[in-house]
Amino acid sequence: MNKIKAALFFLTTMLVVNFVNAQSIEDGKKFFYYEKYKSAKGVFEKLVAANPNNVDAVYWLGQSMIAPDDNKDIAGAKELYRKTLEANSNSALLTAGMGHIELLEGKTQDARNRFETAISLSQGKNIAVLNAIGAANSDFNIKNGDGAYAVEKLKLATTLKGFKDPETYCLLGDAYRKLADGGGALTAYQNALTIDPKYARAKYRIGKIYLTQGITQQDIYMQYFNDAIALDANYIPVYYTLYDVYYKYNVVKAGEYLEKYLVLMGEDEPQACYFRTTIKYAQGLFAETVTQAESCIAAAGTTADPRLYGLIGYAKDKLNDSTGAKSAFEKFFQFQKPEKIGPTDYETYSRILLKFPGNEALAGTYINKAVEADSTEAGKVTLLKSVAVKYEAQKNYGEAANWYKKIVDLKKVPSKTDVFNAGYSYYRSGNPQASIDVFNIYTQKFPEDVLGFYWVGKASWVIDTTMTLAMANPAFEKVIQLGEPMTDKSKIKTQLMTAYKYMIIYDANIKKDKPGALDYTDRAFLLDSTDVDVRNYKTSIPKLNMNATPAKPKTNAPPTPPAPPAKPATTKPATGATVPKANTTKAAPAKKK
């Protein structure tokens, strides 16, 4: 009797195992096709538990472990393949799978050796093995995958006897896309549909080709996405893509596609609560965003998606709750992985920090992180400028200048405005030497523009208030040299008049050159005969009794800039009658646009 029971038990077990093997490999692959990797993993885990040497199940289990964009278990998949290969060393499929792992680890040559070994073991006649090699090398998330190698091996698969696998052609299309060969990709996807006209993935992939070409191709890619849904209403990836497409300009439509995606994904999407909260935020329902995000966090506990804290921070910032926003962002940065933090996160948090005195240095740290995270020059400049403008609004011109200077240093071709903003901010902050250094950059890049020389002169005059070092002379003489030949002097009148007045005062009080002072006075008078300072000079300079030997009268030619003194002068200005200084306390000019 016991022998009969044992025999029946064995027979029943074998029937169950055979049924699972016959049905569930394809069931698991179907979940994988729909990108329900958690469900796929569950199926393959049961198969492997029933038979650890089921190499097909082991291969697909490993693929399910490394497929998700988030939470890839590369180490776990590698150990799975390694352990199974010990007992199945001639498995071409697992060898190819191990090559996939090595590509993910950046071991390009080791991976290639694995792939070639797998081809040798299968004599190049196993479609599943060639597909595995193609999938690894056409994976968009693997930068060192070889698209051309994938094309070569996948083409080989299509030539094998009895070939009729649409997956191969879809992988071939992916490989062509990786090579930026849209035409080759389109043909491959169309070939997949020739084999299986209901293969929704191929229609979806064609739509993705046109999606990369921008909004001008909207009618085309939407047609293909809708075709994919018509072929298979359960094809999940298309719904997420449509949610993403509409999110920026039609949040209601985006929400509809998101809900379809989440319903089909079920438990395979652990962050469904987060996604539904993003729609609240996108709809401008900021109070509801906070409430729902807090509910999601309470339900998930320690496994809550850190992005929920970020959403609370953004929403509370919109609600003008700076304290709440600051607290939420602190938790976001505490729990989120650094590689998942974007430049906007850093920039927003730094802007919020600036609302709390004493956090300026910390805010600067985060904006620097934002700049590092942004991949574009334009994006980096926007971030730097956002902080500079903030400091400028607070009249903290020194810090504003430092951030404007970072823009100058960052840009390959800084504009006049970029350099001006930095130099002028340093001037307003009371740091004339830094202003001179920046405006010297301006004069080098734009040598025909009066403005740079003017501000070098102004800042130099702040340092050399007595004019005894003649620091501002070369710059102001250059202003005159550039400005006088201009037919329309209306735009540079302020700069030119300031240069004239400086030279009048210098020649009269320091150089004791009455003819020179009068010459500059006459030039200034021609520019603006109503100027009070100039009218006073015309009256007072002829009356001066100058002790120094008069210099030779200047001609109409632009003056030659004097050489700077080797070291600061130590003699005091001569006493006696002096020309009154020009009125230099006028309101600062508006920022250059």
Coordinates of C-alpha atoms in Angstrom, one line a residue:
M1 CA 0.0 0.0 0.0
N2 CA 2.8 2.4 0.9
K3 CA 4.5 1.7 -2.4
I4 CA 1.3 2.4 -4.3
K5 CA 0.9 5.8 -2.4
A6 CA 4.5 6.7 -3.1
A7 CA 4.0 5.9 -6.8
L8 CA 0.8 8.0 -7.0
F9 CA 2.5 10.9 -5.2
F10 CA 5.5 10.7 -7.6
L11 CA 3.2 10.5 -10.6
T12 CA 1.1 13.5 -9.4
T13 CA 4.2 15.5 -8.7
M14 CA 5.6 14.9 -12.2
L15 CA 2.3 15.8 -13.8
V16 CA 2.2 19.1 -11.9
V17 CA 5.8 19.9 -12.8
N18 CA 5.3 19.0 -16.4
F19 CA 2.1 21.2 -16.5
V20 CA 4.0 24.1 -14.9
N21 CA 6.9 23.8 -17.4
A22 CA 4.5 23.4 -20.3
Q23 CA 2.4 26.4 -19.4
S24 CA 4.3 28.8 -17.2
I25 CA 7.4 29.6 -19.2
E26 CA 5.2 31.2 -21.8
D27 CA 3.1 32.8 -19.1
G28 CA 6.2 34.3 -17.5
K29 CA 7.4 35.6 -20.9
K30 CA 4.0 37.1 -21.5
F31 CA 4.3 39.1 -18.2
F32 CA 7.8 40.1 -19.3
Y33 CA 6.5 41.3 -22.7
Y34 CA 3.9 43.5 -20.9
E35 CA 6.8 44.7 -18.6
K36 CA 5.2 43.3 -15.5
Y37 CA 8.5 42.2 -14.2
K38 CA 7.3 41.4 -10.7
S39 CA 4.7 39.0 -12.0
A40 CA 7.2 37.5 -14.4
K41 CA 9.7 37.0 -11.6
G42 CA 7.1 35.3 -9.5
V43 CA 6.3 32.8 -12.3
F44 CA 10.0 32.0 -13.0
E45 CA 10.8 31.7 -9.3
K46 CA 8.2 28.9 -9.0
L47 CA 9.6 27.2 -12.0
V48 CA 13.2 27.3 -10.7
A49 CA 12.0 26.2 -7.3
A50 CA 10.4 23.1 -9.0
N51 CA 13.5 22.5 -11.1
P52 CA 16.8 24.4 -10.3
N53 CA 18.3 23.1 -13.6
N54 CA 15.5 24.5 -15.8
V55 CA 17.9 26.8 -17.7
D56 CA 15.1 28.5 -19.6
A57 CA 13.4 29.5 -16.4
V58 CA 16.7 30.5 -14.8
Y59 CA 17.6 32.7 -17.7
W60 CA 14.2 34.5 -17.7
L61 CA 14.3 34.8 -13.9
G62 CA 17.6 36.6 -14.2
Q63 CA 16.2 38.8 -16.9
S64 CA 13.3 39.7 -14.7
M65 CA 15.7 40.7 -11.9
I66 CA 17.7 43.1 -14.1
A67 CA 14.9 44.5 -16.3
P68 CA 13.3 47.1 -14.1
D69 CA 14.5 50.6 -14.4
D70 CA 14.5 50.9 -10.6
N71 CA 15.8 48.3 -8.2
K72 CA 17.8 46.2 -10.6
D73 CA 19.2 43.2 -8.8
I74 CA 22.3 42.7 -10.8
A75 CA 24.2 40.9 -8.0
G76 CA 21.3 38.5 -7.4
A77 CA 21.0 37.7 -11.1
K78 CA 24.7 37.2 -11.4
E79 CA 24.8 34.7 -8.5
L80 CA 21.8 32.9 -10.0
Y81 CA 23.5 32.4 -13.3
R82 CA 26.8 31.5 -11.8
K83 CA 25.3 28.9 -9.5
T84 CA 23.2 27.3 -12.3
L85 CA 26.2 27.3 -14.7
E86 CA 28.2 25.2 -12.3
A87 CA 25.8 22.4 -12.9
N88 CA 25.0 23.3 -16.6
S89 CA 28.4 24.6 -17.9
N90 CA 27.4 23.9 -21.5
S91 CA 24.2 26.0 -21.4
A92 CA 24.6 28.6 -24.2
L93 CA 21.6 30.5 -23.0
L94 CA 22.9 31.0 -19.5
T95 CA 26.3 31.9 -20.9
A96 CA 24.7 34.6 -22.9
G97 CA 22.8 35.7 -19.8
M98 CA 26.1 36.0 -17.9
G99 CA 27.4 38.2 -20.7
H100 CA 24.4 40.5 -20.2
I101 CA 25.4 40.8 -16.6
E102 CA 29.0 41.6 -17.5
L103 CA 27.8 44.3 -19.8
L104 CA 25.9 45.9 -17.0
E105 CA 29.0 45.7 -14.9
G106 CA 31.0 47.5 -17.6
K107 CA 33.1 44.5 -18.4
T108 CA 32.8 44.8 -22.2
Q109 CA 35.5 42.4 -23.3
D110 CA 34.4 39.7 -20.8
A111 CA 30.9 40.1 -22.0
R112 CA 32.0 39.7 -25.7
N113 CA 33.9 36.5 -24.8
R114 CA 30.8 35.1 -23.1
F115 CA 28.7 35.9 -26.2
E116 CA 31.1 34.3 -28.5
T117 CA 31.3 31.2 -26.3
A118 CA 27.5 31.0 -26.2
I119 CA 27.4 31.1 -30.0
S120 CA 30.0 28.4 -30.2
L121 CA 28.2 26.2 -27.7
S122 CA 25.0 26.5 -29.8
Q123 CA 26.8 26.4 -33.1
G124 CA 25.2 29.7 -34.0
K125 CA 21.9 27.9 -34.6
N126 CA 19.8 28.7 -31.5
I127 CA 17.4 31.6 -31.9
A128 CA 16.9 32.1 -28.2
V129 CA 20.6 32.4 -27.6
L130 CA 21.0 34.9 -30.5
N131 CA 18.0 36.9 -29.1
A132 CA 19.6 36.9 -25.7
I133 CA 22.8 38.4 -27.2
G134 CA 20.8 40.9 -29.2
A135 CA 18.7 41.9 -26.2
A136 CA 21.8 42.6 -24.1
N137 CA 23.6 44.7 -26.7
S138 CA 20.5 46.6 -27.9
D139 CA 19.5 47.6 -24.3
F140 CA 19.2 51.4 -24.3
N141 CA 20.2 51.4 -20.6
I142 CA 23.6 49.8 -21.3
K143 CA 25.9 52.4 -22.8
N144 CA 28.6 50.0 -23.7
G145 CA 26.3 47.6 -25.5
D146 CA 27.3 47.1 -29.2
G147 CA 24.4 47.9 -31.4
A148 CA 26.2 46.7 -34.6
Y149 CA 27.1 43.4 -32.9
A150 CA 23.5 43.0 -32.0
V151 CA 22.4 43.6 -35.6
E152 CA 24.8 41.1 -36.9
K153 CA 23.7 38.3 -34.5
L154 CA 20.0 39.0 -34.8
K155 CA 20.2 39.0 -38.6
L156 CA 21.8 35.6 -38.3
A157 CA 18.9 34.4 -36.3
T158 CA 16.4 35.4 -39.0
T159 CA 18.3 33.2 -41.5
L160 CA 17.9 30.0 -39.4
K161 CA 15.6 27.2 -40.6
G162 CA 12.1 27.5 -39.3
F163 CA 12.5 31.1 -38.1
K164 CA 9.2 32.8 -37.3
D165 CA 9.9 34.9 -34.2
P166 CA 8.6 38.5 -34.1
E167 CA 10.6 39.1 -31.0
T168 CA 13.8 38.8 -33.0
Y169 CA 12.8 41.5 -35.4
C170 CA 11.7 43.8 -32.6
L171 CA 15.1 43.3 -30.9
L172 CA 16.7 44.0 -34.3
G173 CA 14.7 47.2 -34.5
D174 CA 15.9 48.2 -31.0
A175 CA 19.5 47.6 -32.1
Y176 CA 19.0 49.8 -35.2
R177 CA 17.5 52.5 -33.0
K178 CA 20.6 52.3 -30.7
L179 CA 22.6 53.0 -33.9
A180 CA 20.4 55.9 -34.7
D181 CA 19.3 54.2 -37.9
G182 CA 15.6 55.0 -37.9
G183 CA 15.0 53.5 -41.4
G184 CA 16.6 50.1 -40.4
A185 CA 14.5 50.1 -37.2
L186 CA 11.3 50.8 -39.0
T187 CA 11.9 48.0 -41.5
A188 CA 12.7 45.5 -38.7
Y189 CA 9.5 46.4 -36.7
Q190 CA 7.4 46.1 -39.9
N191 CA 9.0 42.6 -40.4
A192 CA 7.9 41.6 -36.9
L193 CA 4.3 42.6 -37.9
T194 CA 4.6 40.5 -41.0
I195 CA 5.3 37.4 -38.9
D196 CA 2.6 38.4 -36.3
P197 CA 0.2 41.1 -37.4
K198 CA -1.1 41.4 -33.8
Y199 CA 2.4 42.0 -32.2
A200 CA 1.5 45.3 -30.5
R201 CA 5.1 45.9 -29.3
A202 CA 6.2 46.4 -32.9
K203 CA 3.5 49.1 -33.5
Y204 CA 4.5 50.7 -30.2
R205 CA 8.2 50.7 -31.1
I206 CA 7.5 52.4 -34.5
G207 CA 5.6 55.1 -32.6
K208 CA 8.6 55.6 -30.4
I209 CA 10.7 56.3 -33.5
Y210 CA 8.5 59.2 -34.5
L211 CA 8.1 60.4 -30.9
T212 CA 11.9 61.1 -30.7
Q213 CA 11.4 63.5 -33.7
G214 CA 9.2 65.8 -31.6
I215 CA 5.8 67.3 -31.7
T216 CA 5.8 67.9 -35.4
Q217 CA 5.4 64.1 -35.8
Q218 CA 2.5 63.9 -33.3
D219 CA -0.1 62.7 -35.8
I220 CA 2.1 59.8 -36.9
Y221 CA 3.3 58.6 -33.5
M222 CA -0.2 58.9 -32.0
Q223 CA -1.5 56.8 -34.9
Y224 CA 1.0 54.0 -34.1
F225 CA 0.3 54.2 -30.4
N226 CA -3.4 53.9 -31.0
D227 CA -2.8 51.0 -33.4
A228 CA -0.9 49.2 -30.7
I229 CA -3.8 49.6 -28.3
A230 CA -6.2 48.4 -31.0
L231 CA -4.1 45.3 -31.5
D232 CA -3.8 44.6 -27.8
A233 CA -5.6 46.8 -25.3
N234 CA -3.6 45.2 -22.5
Y235 CA -0.2 46.3 -23.9
I236 CA 0.9 48.3 -20.8
P237 CA 4.0 50.2 -22.0
V238 CA 2.0 52.3 -24.5
Y239 CA -0.2 53.7 -21.7
Y240 CA 2.7 55.0 -19.7
T241 CA 4.3 56.6 -22.7
L242 CA 1.0 58.4 -23.5
Y243 CA 0.8 59.5 -19.9
D244 CA 4.3 60.9 -20.2
V245 CA 3.5 62.6 -23.6
Y246 CA 0.4 64.4 -22.4
Y247 CA 1.7 65.3 -18.9
K248 CA 3.3 68.5 -20.0
Y249 CA 0.3 70.0 -21.9
N250 CA -2.9 68.1 -21.1
V251 CA -2.8 66.9 -17.6
V252 CA -6.4 65.6 -17.7
K253 CA -5.6 63.3 -20.7
A254 CA -2.4 62.3 -19.0
G255 CA -4.3 61.3 -15.9
E256 CA -6.6 59.1 -18.0
Y257 CA -3.7 57.2 -19.5
L258 CA -2.0 57.0 -16.1
E259 CA -5.0 55.4 -14.6
K260 CA -5.2 52.8 -17.4
Y261 CA -1.5 52.0 -16.9
L262 CA -1.9 51.6 -13.1
V263 CA -5.0 49.4 -13.3
L264 CA -3.3 47.1 -15.8
M265 CA 0.0 47.0 -13.7
G266 CA -1.8 46.3 -10.5
E267 CA 0.7 45.2 -7.8
D268 CA 3.5 45.3 -10.3
E269 CA 3.6 49.1 -9.8
P270 CA 4.5 49.7 -6.1
Q271 CA 4.5 53.4 -6.5
A272 CA 0.9 53.8 -7.8
C273 CA 0.1 56.2 -4.9
Y274 CA 3.0 58.4 -5.9
F275 CA 1.9 58.6 -9.5
R276 CA -1.7 59.5 -8.6
T277 CA -0.3 62.2 -6.4
T278 CA 1.8 63.7 -9.3
I279 CA -1.4 64.2 -11.2
K280 CA -2.9 66.2 -8.3
Y281 CA 0.2 68.4 -8.4
A282 CA 0.1 68.8 -12.2
Q283 CA -3.6 69.9 -11.9
G284 CA -2.6 72.7 -9.5
L285 CA -4.4 71.0 -6.6
F286 CA -1.6 71.7 -4.2
A287 CA -3.5 71.3 -0.9
E288 CA -4.8 67.9 -2.1
T289 CA -1.3 67.0 -3.2
V290 CA -0.1 67.4 0.3
T291 CA -2.9 65.5 1.8
Q292 CA -2.6 62.6 -0.6
A293 CA 1.2 62.4 -0.4
E294 CA 1.0 62.3 3.4
S295 CA -1.6 59.5 3.1
C296 CA 0.7 57.6 0.8
I297 CA 3.6 58.0 3.2
A298 CA 1.5 56.8 6.2
A299 CA 0.4 53.7 4.3
A300 CA 3.9 52.8 3.0
G301 CA 5.8 53.6 6.2
T302 CA 9.6 53.1 5.8
T303 CA 9.1 51.9 2.2
A304 CA 7.5 55.2 1.1
D305 CA 8.8 56.6 -2.2
P306 CA 11.1 59.5 -1.3
R307 CA 9.6 61.5 -4.2
L308 CA 6.5 61.9 -2.1
Y309 CA 8.4 64.2 0.3
G310 CA 9.6 66.1 -2.8
L311 CA 6.0 66.6 -4.0
I312 CA 5.0 67.9 -0.5
G313 CA 7.9 70.3 -0.7
Y314 CA 6.9 71.6 -4.1
A315 CA 3.3 71.8 -3.2
K316 CA 3.9 73.7 0.1
D317 CA 6.2 76.0 -1.8
K318 CA 3.3 76.8 -4.1
L319 CA 1.1 77.4 -1.1
N320 CA 3.7 79.9 0.3
D321 CA 4.4 77.6 3.2
S322 CA 8.2 78.0 3.2
T323 CA 8.7 76.4 6.6
G324 CA 6.7 73.3 5.5
A325 CA 8.4 73.2 2.2
K326 CA 11.8 73.4 3.8
S327 CA 11.0 70.5 6.2
A328 CA 9.7 68.3 3.3
F329 CA 12.7 68.9 1.2
E330 CA 15.0 68.0 4.1
K331 CA 13.3 64.6 4.3
F332 CA 13.4 64.2 0.5
F333 CA 17.2 64.8 0.5
Q334 CA 17.6 62.5 3.5
F335 CA 15.8 59.5 1.9
Q336 CA 16.3 59.9 -1.9
K337 CA 19.3 58.4 -3.6
P338 CA 21.7 61.1 -4.9
E339 CA 21.6 59.8 -8.5
K340 CA 17.8 60.3 -8.5
I341 CA 17.9 63.9 -7.5
G342 CA 17.5 66.4 -10.3
P343 CA 18.8 69.9 -10.9
T344 CA 15.3 71.4 -10.3
D345 CA 15.2 69.7 -6.9
Y346 CA 18.4 71.3 -5.9
E347 CA 17.5 74.7 -7.3
T348 CA 14.1 74.8 -5.6
Y349 CA 15.5 73.7 -2.2
S350 CA 18.2 76.3 -2.4
R351 CA 15.7 79.0 -3.3
I352 CA 13.6 78.0 -0.3
L353 CA 16.7 78.0 2.0
L354 CA 17.5 81.6 0.9
K355 CA 14.3 82.7 2.6
F356 CA 15.8 81.7 6.0
P357 CA 18.7 84.0 7.0
G358 CA 21.8 82.1 7.9
N359 CA 21.3 79.4 5.2
E360 CA 23.1 81.3 2.4
A361 CA 26.1 79.0 2.3
L362 CA 24.0 75.8 2.4
A363 CA 21.8 77.2 -0.4
G364 CA 25.0 77.9 -2.5
T365 CA 26.0 74.3 -1.9
Y366 CA 22.8 73.0 -3.3
I367 CA 22.8 75.3 -6.3
N368 CA 26.3 74.1 -7.2
K369 CA 24.9 70.5 -7.1
A370 CA 22.1 71.6 -9.4
V371 CA 24.7 73.0 -11.9
E372 CA 26.7 69.7 -11.7
A373 CA 23.5 67.7 -12.3
D374 CA 22.3 69.7 -15.3
S375 CA 23.8 68.5 -18.6
T376 CA 23.3 71.7 -20.6
E377 CA 25.1 75.0 -20.6
A378 CA 21.8 76.8 -20.8
G379 CA 20.4 74.9 -17.9
K380 CA 23.4 75.6 -15.8
V381 CA 23.3 79.3 -16.6
T382 CA 19.6 79.5 -15.7
L383 CA 20.4 78.0 -12.3
L384 CA 23.3 80.3 -11.6
K385 CA 21.4 83.3 -12.6
S386 CA 18.4 82.4 -10.4
V387 CA 20.7 82.6 -7.3
A388 CA 22.4 85.8 -8.5
V389 CA 19.1 87.5 -9.1
K390 CA 18.0 86.5 -5.6
Y391 CA 21.0 88.0 -4.0
E392 CA 20.7 91.1 -6.1
A393 CA 17.1 91.6 -4.9
Q394 CA 18.4 91.4 -1.4
K395 CA 21.0 94.0 -2.3
N396 CA 23.7 91.5 -1.4
Y397 CA 25.7 92.6 -4.4
G398 CA 28.9 90.8 -3.4
E399 CA 27.2 87.4 -3.5
A400 CA 25.3 88.3 -6.6
A401 CA 28.6 89.2 -8.2
N402 CA 30.2 85.9 -7.3
W403 CA 27.3 84.0 -8.9
Y404 CA 27.3 86.2 -12.0
K405 CA 31.0 85.6 -12.3
K406 CA 30.4 81.8 -12.3
I407 CA 28.3 82.4 -15.4
V408 CA 31.2 84.2 -17.1
D409 CA 33.5 81.3 -16.2
L410 CA 31.0 78.7 -17.3
K411 CA 29.9 79.9 -20.7
K412 CA 32.1 79.2 -23.7
V413 CA 31.1 82.5 -25.2
P414 CA 29.9 84.9 -22.4
S415 CA 27.8 87.8 -23.6
K416 CA 28.3 91.5 -22.8
T417 CA 25.4 91.3 -20.4
D418 CA 27.0 88.3 -18.6
V419 CA 30.3 90.1 -18.0
F420 CA 28.6 93.4 -17.2
N421 CA 26.4 91.9 -14.5
A422 CA 29.4 90.4 -12.7
G423 CA 31.6 93.5 -13.0
Y424 CA 28.8 96.0 -12.1
S425 CA 27.7 93.9 -9.1
Y426 CA 31.3 93.8 -7.8
Y427 CA 31.4 97.6 -8.2
R428 CA 28.1 98.1 -6.3
S429 CA 29.4 95.7 -3.5
G430 CA 32.3 98.0 -2.8
N431 CA 34.9 95.7 -4.4
P432 CA 36.5 97.9 -7.1
Q433 CA 39.5 95.6 -7.8
A434 CA 37.2 92.6 -8.5
S435 CA 35.2 94.9 -10.7
I436 CA 38.3 96.0 -12.6
D437 CA 39.3 92.3 -13.1
V438 CA 35.9 91.5 -14.6
F439 CA 35.7 94.6 -16.8
N440 CA 39.2 93.8 -18.1
I441 CA 37.6 90.6 -19.5
Y442 CA 34.9 92.8 -21.1
T443 CA 37.5 95.1 -22.7
Q444 CA 39.4 92.0 -24.0
K445 CA 36.4 90.4 -25.5
F446 CA 34.7 93.6 -26.8
P447 CA 37.6 96.0 -27.4
E448 CA 35.5 98.4 -29.5
D449 CA 32.9 98.9 -26.8
V450 CA 33.2 102.0 -24.6
L451 CA 31.4 100.5 -21.7
G452 CA 34.1 98.1 -20.5
F453 CA 36.8 100.8 -20.4
Y454 CA 34.3 103.2 -18.7
W455 CA 33.8 100.8 -15.8
V456 CA 37.5 100.0 -15.5
G457 CA 38.0 103.7 -15.1
K458 CA 35.2 104.2 -12.6
A459 CA 36.4 101.3 -10.4
S460 CA 40.0 102.5 -10.7
W461 CA 38.9 106.0 -9.6
V462 CA 37.3 104.5 -6.5
I463 CA 40.7 103.0 -5.5
D464 CA 42.8 106.0 -6.6
T465 CA 40.5 108.7 -5.2
T466 CA 43.3 111.3 -5.2
M467 CA 44.3 110.5 -8.8
T468 CA 48.0 110.5 -7.8
L469 CA 48.5 107.0 -9.1
A470 CA 46.7 107.8 -12.4
M471 CA 45.1 104.4 -12.3
A472 CA 42.0 105.5 -14.2
N473 CA 43.8 107.5 -16.9
P474 CA 44.3 104.7 -19.5
A475 CA 40.7 103.5 -19.3
F476 CA 39.2 107.0 -19.5
E477 CA 41.5 108.0 -22.3
K478 CA 40.4 104.9 -24.2
V479 CA 36.8 105.9 -23.6
I480 CA 37.5 109.2 -25.2
Q481 CA 39.5 107.6 -28.0
L482 CA 36.6 105.3 -28.9
G483 CA 33.8 107.7 -28.2
E484 CA 34.9 110.9 -30.0
P485 CA 34.8 109.5 -33.6
M486 CA 31.3 108.2 -33.1
T487 CA 28.7 110.1 -35.1
D488 CA 25.9 109.4 -32.6
K489 CA 27.2 110.0 -29.1
S490 CA 23.8 110.0 -27.4
K491 CA 24.2 106.4 -26.2
I492 CA 27.6 107.0 -24.7
K493 CA 27.2 110.6 -23.5
T494 CA 27.3 109.6 -19.8
Q495 CA 30.5 107.6 -20.3
L496 CA 32.2 110.2 -22.4
M497 CA 31.3 113.1 -20.1
T498 CA 32.6 111.2 -17.1
A499 CA 35.9 110.6 -18.9
Y500 CA 36.2 114.2 -19.9
K501 CA 35.6 115.4 -16.3
Y502 CA 38.1 113.0 -14.9
M503 CA 40.8 114.2 -17.3
I504 CA 40.0 117.8 -16.7
I505 CA 40.4 117.3 -12.9
Y506 CA 43.6 115.2 -13.4
D507 CA 45.3 117.7 -15.8
A508 CA 44.3 120.7 -13.7
N509 CA 45.0 119.4 -10.2
I510 CA 47.6 116.6 -10.6
K511 CA 49.5 117.2 -13.9
K512 CA 49.2 121.1 -13.6
D513 CA 48.6 121.2 -17.3
K514 CA 46.3 124.1 -17.9
P515 CA 46.2 123.9 -21.7
G516 CA 45.4 120.2 -21.4
A517 CA 42.6 120.8 -18.9
L518 CA 41.1 123.5 -21.1
D519 CA 41.3 121.3 -24.1
Y520 CA 39.3 118.5 -22.4
T521 CA 36.9 121.2 -21.1
D522 CA 36.3 122.4 -24.7
R523 CA 35.6 118.9 -25.9
A524 CA 33.2 118.3 -23.1
F525 CA 31.5 121.7 -23.8
L526 CA 30.9 120.6 -27.4
L527 CA 29.2 117.5 -26.2
D528 CA 27.0 119.2 -23.6
S529 CA 27.1 123.0 -23.2
T530 CA 24.5 122.9 -20.5
D531 CA 26.5 120.8 -18.1
V532 CA 27.0 122.7 -14.8
D533 CA 30.4 121.2 -14.0
V534 CA 31.8 121.9 -17.5
R535 CA 30.6 125.5 -17.4
N536 CA 32.3 126.0 -14.1
Y537 CA 35.5 124.6 -15.4
K538 CA 35.5 127.0 -18.3
T539 CA 35.3 129.8 -15.8
S540 CA 37.7 128.6 -13.1
I541 CA 40.5 126.9 -15.0
P542 CA 41.8 130.1 -16.8
K543 CA 42.1 131.7 -13.4
L544 CA 44.3 128.9 -11.9
N545 CA 47.9 129.7 -10.9
M546 CA 49.8 126.5 -11.7
N547 CA 53.3 125.9 -10.3
A548 CA 54.2 123.1 -12.7
T549 CA 55.6 123.8 -16.1
P550 CA 52.6 123.8 -18.5
A551 CA 52.5 120.9 -20.8
K552 CA 52.4 121.3 -24.5
P553 CA 48.8 122.0 -25.7
K554 CA 47.0 118.9 -26.8
T555 CA 46.0 118.4 -30.4
N556 CA 42.7 117.0 -31.6
A557 CA 44.2 113.6 -31.8
P558 CA 43.2 111.1 -29.0
P559 CA 45.6 111.4 -26.1
T560 CA 48.2 108.6 -25.6
P561 CA 47.6 106.6 -22.3
P562 CA 50.4 107.3 -19.9
A563 CA 52.4 104.3 -18.6
P564 CA 51.3 103.2 -15.1
P565 CA 53.7 104.2 -12.3
A566 CA 56.1 101.5 -11.2
K567 CA 55.0 102.0 -7.6
P568 CA 52.6 104.3 -5.8
A569 CA 53.5 107.9 -5.6
T570 CA 54.5 109.2 -2.2
T571 CA 54.3 113.0 -2.8
K572 CA 51.3 114.9 -1.7
P573 CA 49.2 116.9 -4.2
A574 CA 50.4 120.5 -4.6
T575 CA 48.4 123.0 -2.6
G576 CA 46.8 126.1 -4.0
A577 CA 43.7 126.7 -6.1
T578 CA 42.1 123.5 -7.5
V579 CA 39.4 122.7 -9.9
P580 CA 36.3 121.6 -8.1
K581 CA 35.6 117.9 -8.6
A582 CA 32.8 116.9 -10.9
N583 CA 29.5 115.8 -9.5
T584 CA 30.0 112.0 -9.4
T585 CA 27.2 111.2 -7.0
K586 CA 24.5 110.8 -9.6
A587 CA 22.2 107.8 -9.4
A588 CA 23.8 104.6 -10.6
P589 CA 22.8 103.8 -14.2
A590 CA 20.3 101.1 -14.9
K591 CA 21.6 97.6 -15.4
K592 CA 22.6 96.9 -19.0
K593 CA 20.1 94.8 -20.8

